[in-house]
Every structure is written in structure tokens, then in C-alpha cells.
GROMACS .gro file of C-alpha atoms in nm:
model
  129
    1UNK     CA    1  13.208  20.076  14.437
    2UNK     CA    2  13.283  20.420  14.316
    3UNK     CA    3  13.041  20.601  14.231
    4UNK     CA    4  12.907  20.631  13.870
    5UNK     CA    5  12.839  20.902  13.631
    6UNK     CA    6  12.503  20.921  13.581
    7UNK     CA    7  12.520  21.120  13.256
    8UNK     CA    8  12.780  20.815  13.091
    9UNK     CA    9  12.519  20.549  13.231
   10UNK     CA   10  12.251  20.696  13.038
   11UNK     CA   11  12.453  20.774  12.717
   12UNK     CA   12  12.685  20.512  12.667
   13UNK     CA   13  12.311  20.219  12.711
   14UNK     CA   14  12.096  20.442  12.460
   15UNK     CA   15  12.386  20.358  12.257
   16UNK     CA   16  12.393  19.980  12.340
   17UNK     CA   17  12.000  20.002  12.309
   18UNK     CA   18  11.981  20.161  11.999
   19UNK     CA   19  12.224  19.881  11.842
   20UNK     CA   20  12.196  19.607  11.994
   21UNK     CA   21  11.843  19.608  12.141
   22UNK     CA   22  11.734  19.654  12.447
   23UNK     CA   23  11.751  19.357  12.754
   24UNK     CA   24  11.769  19.407  13.133
   25UNK     CA   25  12.152  19.320  13.209
   26UNK     CA   26  12.323  19.621  12.969
   27UNK     CA   27  12.127  19.846  13.194
   28UNK     CA   28  12.168  19.694  13.512
   29UNK     CA   29  12.592  19.710  13.399
   30UNK     CA   30  12.522  20.042  13.306
   31UNK     CA   31  12.422  20.152  13.658
   32UNK     CA   32  12.743  20.044  13.779
   33UNK     CA   33  13.004  20.084  13.535
   34UNK     CA   34  12.901  20.220  13.204
   35UNK     CA   35  13.264  20.183  13.074
   36UNK     CA   36  13.265  19.797  13.130
   37UNK     CA   37  12.938  19.813  12.910
   38UNK     CA   38  13.060  20.019  12.683
   39UNK     CA   39  13.390  19.819  12.611
   40UNK     CA   40  13.181  19.500  12.576
   41UNK     CA   41  12.947  19.704  12.300
   42UNK     CA   42  13.266  19.807  12.158
   43UNK     CA   43  13.441  19.422  12.105
   44UNK     CA   44  13.109  19.302  12.023
   45UNK     CA   45  13.022  19.593  11.736
   46UNK     CA   46  13.352  19.554  11.618
   47UNK     CA   47  13.392  19.169  11.529
   48UNK     CA   48  12.991  19.230  11.436
   49UNK     CA   49  13.012  19.509  11.202
   50UNK     CA   50  13.370  19.642  11.111
   51UNK     CA   51  13.552  19.258  11.074
   52UNK     CA   52  13.435  19.131  10.685
   53UNK     CA   53  13.606  18.841  10.614
   54UNK     CA   54  13.360  18.667  10.722
   55UNK     CA   55  13.018  18.741  10.619
   56UNK     CA   56  12.760  18.879  10.819
   57UNK     CA   57  12.499  18.587  10.824
   58UNK     CA   58  12.808  18.330  10.897
   59UNK     CA   59  12.889  18.513  11.158
   60UNK     CA   60  12.561  18.498  11.268
   61UNK     CA   61  12.461  18.147  11.227
   62UNK     CA   62  12.819  18.064  11.464
   63UNK     CA   63  12.692  18.291  11.698
   64UNK     CA   64  12.304  18.114  11.700
   65UNK     CA   65  12.505  17.764  11.756
   66UNK     CA   66  12.744  17.869  12.037
   67UNK     CA   67  12.425  18.000  12.246
   68UNK     CA   68  12.268  17.682  12.135
   69UNK     CA   69  12.546  17.480  12.251
   70UNK     CA   70  12.536  17.609  12.603
   71UNK     CA   71  12.106  17.612  12.570
   72UNK     CA   72  12.066  17.992  12.531
   73UNK     CA   73  11.736  18.017  12.417
   74UNK     CA   74  11.729  18.394  12.338
   75UNK     CA   75  12.039  18.415  12.237
   76UNK     CA   76  11.977  18.144  11.968
   77UNK     CA   77  11.667  18.332  11.867
   78UNK     CA   78  11.848  18.670  11.846
   79UNK     CA   79  12.097  18.548  11.677
   80UNK     CA   80  11.884  18.336  11.412
   81UNK     CA   81  11.614  18.639  11.347
   82UNK     CA   82  12.021  18.806  11.241
   83UNK     CA   83  12.097  18.547  11.009
   84UNK     CA   84  11.802  18.531  10.867
   85UNK     CA   85  11.785  18.889  10.798
   86UNK     CA   86  12.109  18.850  10.668
   87UNK     CA   87  11.979  18.607  10.369
   88UNK     CA   88  12.056  18.321  10.599
   89UNK     CA   89  11.854  18.023  10.449
   90UNK     CA   90  11.635  17.789  10.733
   91UNK     CA   91  11.860  17.497  10.629
   92UNK     CA   92  12.177  17.685  10.644
   93UNK     CA   93  12.058  17.719  11.012
   94UNK     CA   94  11.988  17.385  11.086
   95UNK     CA   95  12.289  17.217  10.913
   96UNK     CA   96  12.477  17.433  11.116
   97UNK     CA   97  12.268  17.350  11.432
   98UNK     CA   98  12.285  16.935  11.345
   99UNK     CA   99  12.697  17.000  11.370
  100UNK     CA  100  12.659  17.124  11.719
  101UNK     CA  101  12.429  16.818  11.745
  102UNK     CA  102  12.690  16.617  11.699
  103UNK     CA  103  12.874  16.695  11.986
  104UNK     CA  104  12.577  16.843  12.180
  105UNK     CA  105  12.258  16.615  12.148
  106UNK     CA  106  12.040  16.836  12.383
  107UNK     CA  107  12.118  17.142  12.179
  108UNK     CA  108  12.007  17.033  11.868
  109UNK     CA  109  11.699  16.876  11.992
  110UNK     CA  110  11.620  17.219  12.218
  111UNK     CA  111  11.633  17.439  11.971
  112UNK     CA  112  11.467  17.277  11.682
  113UNK     CA  113  11.183  17.448  11.806
  114UNK     CA  114  11.307  17.809  11.857
  115UNK     CA  115  11.493  17.760  11.475
  116UNK     CA  116  11.073  17.672  11.310
  117UNK     CA  117  10.921  17.931  11.503
  118UNK     CA  118  11.152  18.242  11.438
  119UNK     CA  119  11.170  18.080  11.059
  120UNK     CA  120  10.783  18.072  11.083
  121UNK     CA  121  10.753  18.459  11.231
  122UNK     CA  122  11.045  18.595  10.986
  123UNK     CA  123  10.814  18.360  10.697
  124UNK     CA  124  10.509  18.602  10.858
  125UNK     CA  125  10.662  18.935  10.841
  126UNK     CA  126  10.791  18.841  10.462
  127UNK     CA  127  11.164  18.868  10.560
  128UNK     CA  128  11.226  18.549  10.454
  129UNK     CA  129  11.193  18.319  10.154
   0.00000   0.00000   0.00000
């Protein structure tokens, strides 16, 4: 493996954590290949933040559903929070999750409790009606 510039790794990781939150895998990738981490991050933020044909709440709902279909609860919760923060209703998220359930019933049944939990947390914080 090629030697990695530790200052570059630090700068890229700080940007990713500031813009997308703290998780373990970006730290590992930053230490090994900060250029790849930056490319992945720039691709994500380009589609989420700079492209505007699809409203952000729908992007978050789609990403929540993709995570649900793959049974990735962390990603599902993360994007449910994003959808709620961008004015999606619980019913909109649930209906999209029900669509996923048409082809993957386990995704629907596995993500109902995390959905209810995230909506309850958002209500407690006053960030959803």
C-alpha cells in the first residue's frame, strides 16, 4: 500500500464528518485512501445537495427504502431522520416502506420498529408534527 499523507487524511475526514456525520468506516478509509473517501463523499453530496430535480425529502425516503431492502438498520434510521428533517411525514415514509415490502416483506417487518422509534424521537425533539 502506498504511503498516505496524514494531513490530507485528516482534512478529508474532518470534511466528511462535518457534512455527513461521524462513523467508523470513513476513519478507516481516510487513513488508507483519502482520495477514494473524498470521491465517494463528493458523489454523495452532489446527488443529495447539488442536484435539485427530486426534492430532498424524497431522496431521503428513497435512500431509507434502499437501506431497508438491504436490512441495514443504521442507514435506514439515518435517512428516516433526514426525511423527517426535510418535512416528510411518517405516512409518506411508511407508504414507501410498504412498497418495499411488496417485494421484500422482511424489510417491511424489520424496519417498522426503527421507523416508529425515529418518529417518536423526532416528535420528542419537536421536529415532526
